[in-house]
Coordinates of N, CA and C in Angstrom, one line a residue:
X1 N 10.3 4.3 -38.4 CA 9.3 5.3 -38.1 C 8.1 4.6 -37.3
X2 N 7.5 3.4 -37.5 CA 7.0 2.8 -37.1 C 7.0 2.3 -35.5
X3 N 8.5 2.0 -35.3 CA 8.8 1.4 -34.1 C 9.0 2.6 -32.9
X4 N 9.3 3.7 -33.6 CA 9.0 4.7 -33.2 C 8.2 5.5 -32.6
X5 N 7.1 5.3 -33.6 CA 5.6 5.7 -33.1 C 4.9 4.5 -32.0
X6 N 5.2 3.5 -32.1 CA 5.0 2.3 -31.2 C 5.5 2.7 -29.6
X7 N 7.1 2.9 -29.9 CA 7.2 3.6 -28.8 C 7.1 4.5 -28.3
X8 N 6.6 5.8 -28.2 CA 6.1 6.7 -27.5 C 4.7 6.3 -27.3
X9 N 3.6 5.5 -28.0 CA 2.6 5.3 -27.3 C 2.8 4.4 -26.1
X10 N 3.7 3.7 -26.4 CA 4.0 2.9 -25.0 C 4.4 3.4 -23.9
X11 N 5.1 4.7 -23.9 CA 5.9 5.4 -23.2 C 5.0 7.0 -22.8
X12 N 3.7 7.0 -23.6 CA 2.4 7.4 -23.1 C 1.5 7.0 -22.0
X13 N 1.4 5.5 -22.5 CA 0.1 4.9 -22.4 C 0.9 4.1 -20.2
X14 N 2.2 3.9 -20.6 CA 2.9 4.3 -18.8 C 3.1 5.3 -18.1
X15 N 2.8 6.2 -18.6 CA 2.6 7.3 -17.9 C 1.2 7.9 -17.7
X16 N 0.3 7.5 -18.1 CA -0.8 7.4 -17.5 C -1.5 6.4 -17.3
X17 N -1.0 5.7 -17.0 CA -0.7 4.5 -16.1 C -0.4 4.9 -14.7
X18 N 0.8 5.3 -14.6 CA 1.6 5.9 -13.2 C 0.6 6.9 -12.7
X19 N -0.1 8.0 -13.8 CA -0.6 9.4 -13.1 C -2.3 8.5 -12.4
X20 N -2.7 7.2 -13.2 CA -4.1 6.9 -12.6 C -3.7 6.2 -11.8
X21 N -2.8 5.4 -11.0 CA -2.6 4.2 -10.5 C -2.4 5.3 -8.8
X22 N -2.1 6.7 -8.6 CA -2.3 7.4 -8.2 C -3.6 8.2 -7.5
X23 N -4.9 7.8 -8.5 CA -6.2 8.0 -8.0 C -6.6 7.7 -6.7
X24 N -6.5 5.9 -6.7 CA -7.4 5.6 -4.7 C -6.4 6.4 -4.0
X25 N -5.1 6.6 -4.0 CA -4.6 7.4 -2.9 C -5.2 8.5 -2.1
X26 N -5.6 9.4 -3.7 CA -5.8 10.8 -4.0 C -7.4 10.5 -3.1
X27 N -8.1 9.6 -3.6 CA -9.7 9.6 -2.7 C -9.6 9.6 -1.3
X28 N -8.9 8.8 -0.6 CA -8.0 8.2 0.8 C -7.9 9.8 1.2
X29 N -6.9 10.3 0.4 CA -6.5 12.1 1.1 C -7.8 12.4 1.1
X30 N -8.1 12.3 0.2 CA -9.6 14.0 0.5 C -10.6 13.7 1.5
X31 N -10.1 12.5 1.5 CA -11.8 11.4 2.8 C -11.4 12.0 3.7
X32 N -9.8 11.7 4.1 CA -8.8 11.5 5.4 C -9.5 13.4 5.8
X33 N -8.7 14.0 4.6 CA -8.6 15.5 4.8 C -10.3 15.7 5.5
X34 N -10.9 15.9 4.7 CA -12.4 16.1 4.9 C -12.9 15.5 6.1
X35 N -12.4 14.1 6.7 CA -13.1 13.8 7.9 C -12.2 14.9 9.0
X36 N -11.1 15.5 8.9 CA -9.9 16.5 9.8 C -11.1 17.5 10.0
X37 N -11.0 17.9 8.9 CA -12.3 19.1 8.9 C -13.6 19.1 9.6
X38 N -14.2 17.8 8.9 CA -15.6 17.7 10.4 C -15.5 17.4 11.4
X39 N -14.3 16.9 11.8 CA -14.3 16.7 13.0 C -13.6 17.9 14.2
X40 N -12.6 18.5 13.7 CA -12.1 19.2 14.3 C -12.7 20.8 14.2
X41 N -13.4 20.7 13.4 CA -13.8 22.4 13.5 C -15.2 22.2 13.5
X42 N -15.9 21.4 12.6 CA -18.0 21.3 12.7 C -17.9 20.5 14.0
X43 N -17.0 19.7 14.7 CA -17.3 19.3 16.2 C -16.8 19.7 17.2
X44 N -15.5 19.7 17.1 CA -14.4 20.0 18.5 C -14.5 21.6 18.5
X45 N -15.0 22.2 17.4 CA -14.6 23.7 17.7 C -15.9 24.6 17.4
X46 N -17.2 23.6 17.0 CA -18.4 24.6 16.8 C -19.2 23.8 17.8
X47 N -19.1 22.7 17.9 CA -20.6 21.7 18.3 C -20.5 21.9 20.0
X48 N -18.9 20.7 20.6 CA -18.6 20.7 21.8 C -18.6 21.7 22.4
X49 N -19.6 21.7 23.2 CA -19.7 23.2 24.3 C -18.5 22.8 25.6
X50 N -18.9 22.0 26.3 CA -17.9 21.8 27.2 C -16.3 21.7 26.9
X51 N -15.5 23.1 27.7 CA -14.1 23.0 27.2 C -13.1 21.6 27.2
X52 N -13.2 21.0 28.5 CA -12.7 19.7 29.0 C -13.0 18.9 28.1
X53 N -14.2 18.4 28.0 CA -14.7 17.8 26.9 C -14.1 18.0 25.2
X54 N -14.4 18.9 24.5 CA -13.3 19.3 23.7 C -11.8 19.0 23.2
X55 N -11.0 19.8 25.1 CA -9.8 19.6 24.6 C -9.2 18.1 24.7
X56 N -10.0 17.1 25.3 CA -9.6 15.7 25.7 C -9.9 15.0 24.3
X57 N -11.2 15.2 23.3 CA -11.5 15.1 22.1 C -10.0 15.6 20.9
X58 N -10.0 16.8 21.1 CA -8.7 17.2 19.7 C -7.5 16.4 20.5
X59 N -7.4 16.0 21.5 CA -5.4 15.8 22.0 C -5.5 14.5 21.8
X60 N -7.0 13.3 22.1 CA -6.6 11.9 21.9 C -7.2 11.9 19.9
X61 N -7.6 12.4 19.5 CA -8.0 12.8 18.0 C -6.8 13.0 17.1
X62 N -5.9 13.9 17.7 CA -5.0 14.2 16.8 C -3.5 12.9 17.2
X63 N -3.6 12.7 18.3 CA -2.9 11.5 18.3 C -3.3 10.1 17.1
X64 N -4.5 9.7 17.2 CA -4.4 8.7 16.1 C -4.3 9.4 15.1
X65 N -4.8 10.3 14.7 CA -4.7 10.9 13.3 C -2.8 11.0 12.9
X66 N -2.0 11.2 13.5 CA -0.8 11.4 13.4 C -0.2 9.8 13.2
X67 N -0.3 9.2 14.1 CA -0.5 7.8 13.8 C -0.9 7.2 12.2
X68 N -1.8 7.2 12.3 CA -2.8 6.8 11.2 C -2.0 7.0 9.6
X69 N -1.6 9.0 9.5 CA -1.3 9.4 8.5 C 0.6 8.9 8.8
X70 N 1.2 9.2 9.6 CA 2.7 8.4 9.3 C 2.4 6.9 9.0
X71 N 1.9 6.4 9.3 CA 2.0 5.2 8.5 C 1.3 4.8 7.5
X72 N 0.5 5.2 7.1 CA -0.2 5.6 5.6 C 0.9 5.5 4.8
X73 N 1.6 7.1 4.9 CA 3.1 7.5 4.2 C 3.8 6.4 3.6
X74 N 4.4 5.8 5.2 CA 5.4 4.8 5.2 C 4.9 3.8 4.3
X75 N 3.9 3.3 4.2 CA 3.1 2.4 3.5 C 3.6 2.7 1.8
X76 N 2.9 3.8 1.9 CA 2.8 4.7 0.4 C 4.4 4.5 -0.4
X77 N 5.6 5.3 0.3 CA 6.8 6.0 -0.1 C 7.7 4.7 0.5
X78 N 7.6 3.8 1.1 CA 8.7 2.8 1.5 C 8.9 2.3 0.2
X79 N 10.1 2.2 -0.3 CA 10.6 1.2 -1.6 C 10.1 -0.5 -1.8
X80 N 9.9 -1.0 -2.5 CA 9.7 -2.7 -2.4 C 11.3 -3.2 -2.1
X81 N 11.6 -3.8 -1.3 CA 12.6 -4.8 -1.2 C 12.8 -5.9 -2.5
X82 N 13.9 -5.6 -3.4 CA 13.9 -6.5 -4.2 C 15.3 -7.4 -4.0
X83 N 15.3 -8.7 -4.7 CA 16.3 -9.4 -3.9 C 18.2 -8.8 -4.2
X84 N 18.6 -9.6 -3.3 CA 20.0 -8.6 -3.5 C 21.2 -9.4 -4.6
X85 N 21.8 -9.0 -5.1 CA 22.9 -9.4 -6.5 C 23.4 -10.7 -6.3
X86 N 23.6 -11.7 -4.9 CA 23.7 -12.2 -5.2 C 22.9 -13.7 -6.2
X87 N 21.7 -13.1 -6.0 CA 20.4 -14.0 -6.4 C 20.6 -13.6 -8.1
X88 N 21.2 -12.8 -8.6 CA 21.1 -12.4 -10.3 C 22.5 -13.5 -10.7
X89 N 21.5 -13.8 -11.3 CA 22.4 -15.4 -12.3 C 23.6 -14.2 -13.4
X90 N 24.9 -14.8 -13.0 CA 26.2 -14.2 -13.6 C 25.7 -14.0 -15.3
X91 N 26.8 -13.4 -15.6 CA 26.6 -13.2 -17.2 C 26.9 -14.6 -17.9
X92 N 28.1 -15.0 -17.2 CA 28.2 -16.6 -18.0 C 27.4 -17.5 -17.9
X93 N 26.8 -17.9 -16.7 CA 25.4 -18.3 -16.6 C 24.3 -18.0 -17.4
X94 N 24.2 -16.7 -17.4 CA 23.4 -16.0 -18.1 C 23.0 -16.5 -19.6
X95 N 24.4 -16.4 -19.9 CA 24.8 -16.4 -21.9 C 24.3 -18.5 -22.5
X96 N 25.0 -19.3 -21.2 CA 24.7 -20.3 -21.1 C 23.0 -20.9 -21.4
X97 N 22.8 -19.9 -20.2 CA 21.2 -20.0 -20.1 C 20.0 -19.6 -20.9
X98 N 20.4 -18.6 -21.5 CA 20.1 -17.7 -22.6 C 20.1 -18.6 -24.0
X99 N 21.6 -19.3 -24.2 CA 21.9 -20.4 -25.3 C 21.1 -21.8 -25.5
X100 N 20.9 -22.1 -24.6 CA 20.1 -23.6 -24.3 C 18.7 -23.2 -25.0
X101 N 18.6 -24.6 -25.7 CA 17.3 -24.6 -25.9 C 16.5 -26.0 -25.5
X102 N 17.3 -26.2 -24.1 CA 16.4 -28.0 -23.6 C 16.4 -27.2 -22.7
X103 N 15.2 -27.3 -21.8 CA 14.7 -26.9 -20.6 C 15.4 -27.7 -19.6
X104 N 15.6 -29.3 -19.8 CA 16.5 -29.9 -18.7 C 18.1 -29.1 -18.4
X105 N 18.5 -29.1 -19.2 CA 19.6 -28.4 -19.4 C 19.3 -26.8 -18.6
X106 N 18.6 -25.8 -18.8 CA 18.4 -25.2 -18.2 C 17.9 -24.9 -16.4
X107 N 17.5 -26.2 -16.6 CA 17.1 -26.6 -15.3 C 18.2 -26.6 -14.3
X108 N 18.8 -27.2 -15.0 CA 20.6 -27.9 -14.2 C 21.3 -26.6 -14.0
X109 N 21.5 -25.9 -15.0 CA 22.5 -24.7 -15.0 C 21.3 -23.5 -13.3
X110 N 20.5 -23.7 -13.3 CA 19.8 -22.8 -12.4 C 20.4 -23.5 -10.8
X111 N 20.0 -25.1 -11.2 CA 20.2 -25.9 -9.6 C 21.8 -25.9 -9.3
X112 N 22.5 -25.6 -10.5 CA 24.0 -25.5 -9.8 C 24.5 -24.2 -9.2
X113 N 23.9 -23.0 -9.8 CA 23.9 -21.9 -9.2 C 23.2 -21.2 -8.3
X114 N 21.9 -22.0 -8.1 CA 20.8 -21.8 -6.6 C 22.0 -23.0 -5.6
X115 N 22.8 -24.1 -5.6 CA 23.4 -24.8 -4.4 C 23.9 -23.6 -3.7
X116 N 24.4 -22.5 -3.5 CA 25.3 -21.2 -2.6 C 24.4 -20.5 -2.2
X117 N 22.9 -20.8 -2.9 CA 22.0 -19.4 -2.1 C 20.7 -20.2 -1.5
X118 N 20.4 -19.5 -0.3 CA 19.6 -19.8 0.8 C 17.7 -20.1 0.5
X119 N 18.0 -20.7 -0.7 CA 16.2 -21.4 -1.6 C 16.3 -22.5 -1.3
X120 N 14.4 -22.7 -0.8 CA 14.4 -23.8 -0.6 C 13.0 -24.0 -1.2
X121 N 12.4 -22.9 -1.3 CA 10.8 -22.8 -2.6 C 11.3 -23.8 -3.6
X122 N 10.3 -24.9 -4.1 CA 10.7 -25.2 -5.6 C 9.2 -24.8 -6.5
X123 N 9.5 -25.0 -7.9 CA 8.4 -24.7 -8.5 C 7.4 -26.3 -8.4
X124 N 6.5 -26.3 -9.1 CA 5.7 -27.9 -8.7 C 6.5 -28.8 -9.2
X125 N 7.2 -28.6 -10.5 CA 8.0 -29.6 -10.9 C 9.0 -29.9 -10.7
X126 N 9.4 -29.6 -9.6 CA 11.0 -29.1 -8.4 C 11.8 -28.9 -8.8
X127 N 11.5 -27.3 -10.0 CA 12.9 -26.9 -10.3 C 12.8 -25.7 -9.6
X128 N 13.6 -25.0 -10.1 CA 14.3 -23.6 -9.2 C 13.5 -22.3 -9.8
X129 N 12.7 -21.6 -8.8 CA 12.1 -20.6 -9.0 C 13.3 -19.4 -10.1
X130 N 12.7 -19.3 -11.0 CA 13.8 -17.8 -11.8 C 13.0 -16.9 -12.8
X131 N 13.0 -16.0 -12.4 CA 12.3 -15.1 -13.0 C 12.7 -14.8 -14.4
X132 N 12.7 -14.6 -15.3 CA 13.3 -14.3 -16.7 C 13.3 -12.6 -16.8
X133 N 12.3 -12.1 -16.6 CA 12.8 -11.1 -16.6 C 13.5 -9.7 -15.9
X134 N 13.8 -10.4 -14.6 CA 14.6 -9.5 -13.4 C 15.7 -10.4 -14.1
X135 N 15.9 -11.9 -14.1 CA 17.2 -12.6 -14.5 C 17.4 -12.6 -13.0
X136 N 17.1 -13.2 -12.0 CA 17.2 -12.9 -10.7 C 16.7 -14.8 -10.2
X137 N 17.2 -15.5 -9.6 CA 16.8 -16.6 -9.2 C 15.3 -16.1 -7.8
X138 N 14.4 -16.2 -7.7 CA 14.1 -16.3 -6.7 C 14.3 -16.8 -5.2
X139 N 14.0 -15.7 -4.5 CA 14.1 -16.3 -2.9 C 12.4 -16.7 -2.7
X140 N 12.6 -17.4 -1.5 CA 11.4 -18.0 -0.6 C 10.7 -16.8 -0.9
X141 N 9.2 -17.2 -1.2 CA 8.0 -16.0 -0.8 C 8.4 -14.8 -1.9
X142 N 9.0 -14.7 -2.9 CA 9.4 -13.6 -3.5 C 9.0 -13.5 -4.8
X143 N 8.1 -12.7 -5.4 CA 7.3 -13.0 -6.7 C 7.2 -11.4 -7.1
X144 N 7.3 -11.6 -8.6 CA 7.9 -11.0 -10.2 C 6.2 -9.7 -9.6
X145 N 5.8 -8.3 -9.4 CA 4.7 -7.9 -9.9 C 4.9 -7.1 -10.8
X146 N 3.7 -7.1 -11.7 CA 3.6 -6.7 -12.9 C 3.5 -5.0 -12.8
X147 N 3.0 -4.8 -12.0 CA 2.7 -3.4 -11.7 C 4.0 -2.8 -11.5
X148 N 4.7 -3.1 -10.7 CA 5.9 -2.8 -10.5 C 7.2 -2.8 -11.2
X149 N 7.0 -3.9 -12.0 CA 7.8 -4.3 -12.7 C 9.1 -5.0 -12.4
X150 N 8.9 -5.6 -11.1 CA 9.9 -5.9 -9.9 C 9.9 -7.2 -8.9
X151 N 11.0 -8.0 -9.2 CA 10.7 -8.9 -8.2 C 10.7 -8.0 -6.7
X152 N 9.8 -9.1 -6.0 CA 9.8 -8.0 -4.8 C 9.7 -9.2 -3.4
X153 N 10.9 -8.9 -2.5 CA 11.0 -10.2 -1.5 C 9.8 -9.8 -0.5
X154 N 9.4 -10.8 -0.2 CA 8.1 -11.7 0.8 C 6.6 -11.2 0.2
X155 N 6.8 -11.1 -0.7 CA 5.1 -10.0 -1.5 C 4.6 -10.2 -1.2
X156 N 3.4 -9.8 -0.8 CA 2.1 -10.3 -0.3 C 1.0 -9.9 -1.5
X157 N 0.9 -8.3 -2.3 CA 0.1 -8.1 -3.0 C 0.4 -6.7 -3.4
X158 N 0.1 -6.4 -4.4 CA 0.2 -5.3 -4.6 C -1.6 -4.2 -4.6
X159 N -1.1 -3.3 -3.6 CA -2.2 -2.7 -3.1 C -2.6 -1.0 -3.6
X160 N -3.5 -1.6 -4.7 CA -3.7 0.2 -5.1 C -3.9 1.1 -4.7
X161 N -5.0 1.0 -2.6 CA -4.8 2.4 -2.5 C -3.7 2.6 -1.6
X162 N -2.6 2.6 -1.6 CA -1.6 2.7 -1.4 C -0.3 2.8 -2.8
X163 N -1.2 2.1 -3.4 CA 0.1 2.7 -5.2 C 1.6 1.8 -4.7
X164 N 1.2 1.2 -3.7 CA 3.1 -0.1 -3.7 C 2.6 -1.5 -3.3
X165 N 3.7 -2.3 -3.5 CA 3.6 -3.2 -3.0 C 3.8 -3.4 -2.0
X166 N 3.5 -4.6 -1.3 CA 3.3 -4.9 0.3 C 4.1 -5.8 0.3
X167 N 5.5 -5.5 0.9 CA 5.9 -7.4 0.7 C 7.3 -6.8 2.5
X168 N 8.1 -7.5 2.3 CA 9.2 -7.4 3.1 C 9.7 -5.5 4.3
X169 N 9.9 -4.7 2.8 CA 10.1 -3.5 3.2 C 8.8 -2.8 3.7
X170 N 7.9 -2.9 3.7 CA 6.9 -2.1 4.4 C 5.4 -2.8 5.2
X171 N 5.7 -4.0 4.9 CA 4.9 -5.1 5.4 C 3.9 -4.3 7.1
X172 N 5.2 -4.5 7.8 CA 4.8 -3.8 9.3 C 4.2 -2.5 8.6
X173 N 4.6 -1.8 8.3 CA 3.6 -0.1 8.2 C 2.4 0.0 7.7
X174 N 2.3 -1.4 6.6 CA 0.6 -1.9 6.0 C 0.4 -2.1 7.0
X175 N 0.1 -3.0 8.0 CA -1.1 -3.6 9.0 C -0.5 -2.4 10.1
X176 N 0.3 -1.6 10.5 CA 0.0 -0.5 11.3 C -1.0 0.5 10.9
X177 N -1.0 0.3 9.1 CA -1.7 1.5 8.7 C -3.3 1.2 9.4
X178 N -3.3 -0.2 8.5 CA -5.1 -0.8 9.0 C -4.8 -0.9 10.4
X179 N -4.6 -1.2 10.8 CA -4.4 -1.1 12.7 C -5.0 0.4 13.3
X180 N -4.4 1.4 12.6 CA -4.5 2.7 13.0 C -6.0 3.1 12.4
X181 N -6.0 2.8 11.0 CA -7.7 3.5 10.1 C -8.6 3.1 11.1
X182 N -8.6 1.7 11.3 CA -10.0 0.7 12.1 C -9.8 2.0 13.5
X183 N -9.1 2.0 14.5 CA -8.8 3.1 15.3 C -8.9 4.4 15.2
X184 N -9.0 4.8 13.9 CA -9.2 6.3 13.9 C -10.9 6.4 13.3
X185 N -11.3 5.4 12.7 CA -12.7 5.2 12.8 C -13.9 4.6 13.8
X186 N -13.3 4.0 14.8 CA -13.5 3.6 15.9 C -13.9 4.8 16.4
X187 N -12.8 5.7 17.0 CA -13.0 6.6 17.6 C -14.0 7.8 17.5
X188 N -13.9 8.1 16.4 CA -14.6 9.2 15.3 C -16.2 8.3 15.7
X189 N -16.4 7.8 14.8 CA -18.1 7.3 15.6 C -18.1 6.9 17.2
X190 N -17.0 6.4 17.7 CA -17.7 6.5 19.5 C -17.9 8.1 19.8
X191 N -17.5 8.9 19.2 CA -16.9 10.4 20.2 C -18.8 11.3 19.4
X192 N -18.9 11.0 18.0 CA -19.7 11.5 17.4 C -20.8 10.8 17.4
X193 N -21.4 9.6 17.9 CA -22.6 9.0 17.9 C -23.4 10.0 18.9
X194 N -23.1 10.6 20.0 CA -24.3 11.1 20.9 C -24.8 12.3 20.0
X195 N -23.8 13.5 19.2 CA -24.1 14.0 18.4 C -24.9 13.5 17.2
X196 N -24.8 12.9 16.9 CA -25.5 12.1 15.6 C -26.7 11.6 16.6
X197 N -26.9 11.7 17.6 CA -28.5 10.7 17.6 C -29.1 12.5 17.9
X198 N -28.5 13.6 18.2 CA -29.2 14.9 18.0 C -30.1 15.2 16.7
X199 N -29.0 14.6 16.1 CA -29.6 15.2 14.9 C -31.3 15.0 14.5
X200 N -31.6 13.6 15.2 CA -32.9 13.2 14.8 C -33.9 13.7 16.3
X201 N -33.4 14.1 17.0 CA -33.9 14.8 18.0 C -34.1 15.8 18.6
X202 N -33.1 16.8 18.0 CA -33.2 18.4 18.3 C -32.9 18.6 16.5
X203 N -34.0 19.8 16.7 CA -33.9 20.3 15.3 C -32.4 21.2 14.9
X204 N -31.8 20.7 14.8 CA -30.2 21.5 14.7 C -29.4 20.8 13.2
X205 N -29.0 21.4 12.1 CA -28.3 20.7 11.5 C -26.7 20.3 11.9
X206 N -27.0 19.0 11.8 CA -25.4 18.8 11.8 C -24.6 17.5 10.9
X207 N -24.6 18.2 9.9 CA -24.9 17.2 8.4 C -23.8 16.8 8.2
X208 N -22.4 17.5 8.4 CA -21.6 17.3 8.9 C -20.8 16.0 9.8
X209 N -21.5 16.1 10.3 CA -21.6 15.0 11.4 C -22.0 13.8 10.8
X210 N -22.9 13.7 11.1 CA -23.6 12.5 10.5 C -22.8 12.2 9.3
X211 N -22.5 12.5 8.6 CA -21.9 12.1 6.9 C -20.7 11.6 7.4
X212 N -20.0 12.3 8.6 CA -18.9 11.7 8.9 C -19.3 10.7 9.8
X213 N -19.7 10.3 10.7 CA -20.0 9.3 11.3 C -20.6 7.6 9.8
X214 N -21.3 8.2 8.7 CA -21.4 7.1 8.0 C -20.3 6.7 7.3
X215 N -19.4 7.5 6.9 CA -17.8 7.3 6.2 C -17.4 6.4 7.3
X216 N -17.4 6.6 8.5 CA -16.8 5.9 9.7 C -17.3 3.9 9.4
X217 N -18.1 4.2 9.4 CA -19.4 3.2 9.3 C -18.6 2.3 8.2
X218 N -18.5 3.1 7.6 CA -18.2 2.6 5.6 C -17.0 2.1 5.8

């Protein structure tokens, strides 16, 4: 009964886990959402008088924005790359490995089954990187995250507002994403600074604006 009750708080206490690890995302959307809004309707469609002006504003505007948010996504929803079966130490290996209780010995059984696979990482005491609990030898650059619960090949970090890891599979769509934000905030304060210096010079609110140009800032 006990182990029972143990388990469902565990199987609680991961699940809200999963629903808050989900938060910075959720801030990112409402910012992202909320800057769409001041910009496109309190500027491009109430502020900008000039039509030209305007339509050159929403067509290079909604280009980064499109940009920006597909690879957000990709970022977000790309799977982690974890290594492939032949890097999982056999069952007989396994049972062997599992059996031993000298670490030299264990050592040996790992370096005769890493000779067929493409490692050249050692740990400092130059044995053979292996995870124990994927049961997975590691590759170069490839490390166990806890958040995940997953070895994951070339990791770099695991990135909460995004909710995945950054490693092999989405690597390129991280630095497209930051490539794109820096770009889509770039832009947003060049296009809204002349507006924003009205504000302190014609009596007109445009609060709007300004709040969005300091998010930019930020």
């Amino acid at each position: 009964m006990h182990s029972g009750c143990r388990m469902a708080l565990s199987r609680g206490l991961r699940c809200c886990q999963r629903v808050f690890s989900w938060v910075p995302v959720v801030i990112i959307s409402s910012v992202v959402l909320w800057s769409y809004y001041a910009y496109v309707w309190e500027l491009c469609l109430v502020t900008v008088e000039n039509a030209l002006e305007k339509a050159v504003y929403l067509l290079v505007f909604h280009i980064v924005f499109l940009l920006f948010i597909w690879t957000y996504w990709k970022a977000i929803f790309t799977p982690p790359k974890e290594p492939t079966k032949k890097f999982l130490l056999p069952y007989a290996e396994k049972e062997r490995y599992d059996s031993e209780e000298r670490p030299e010995v264990q050592r040996q059984i790992l370096a005769e089954f890493a000779k067929k696979l493409p490692v050249y990482t050692r740990t400092g005491s130059g044995a053979i990187r292996f995870c124990d609990r994927c049961q997975v030898v590691k590759p170069d650059r490839c490390h166990h995250c806890s958040v995940c619960g997953m070895c994951v090949l070339k990791m770099d970090h695991h990135c909460p507002w995004v909710n995945n890891c950054i490693g092999f599979s989405n690597y390129k769509f991280f630095l497209l994403f930051l490539a794109y934000a820096m770009l889509y905030c770039a832009y947003i304060a060049a296009t809204v600074f002349q507006y924003f210096l009205l504000y302190w010079t014609v009596s007109i609110t445009y609060y709007f604006i300004v709040v969005g140009l300091f998010l930019c800032f930020f």
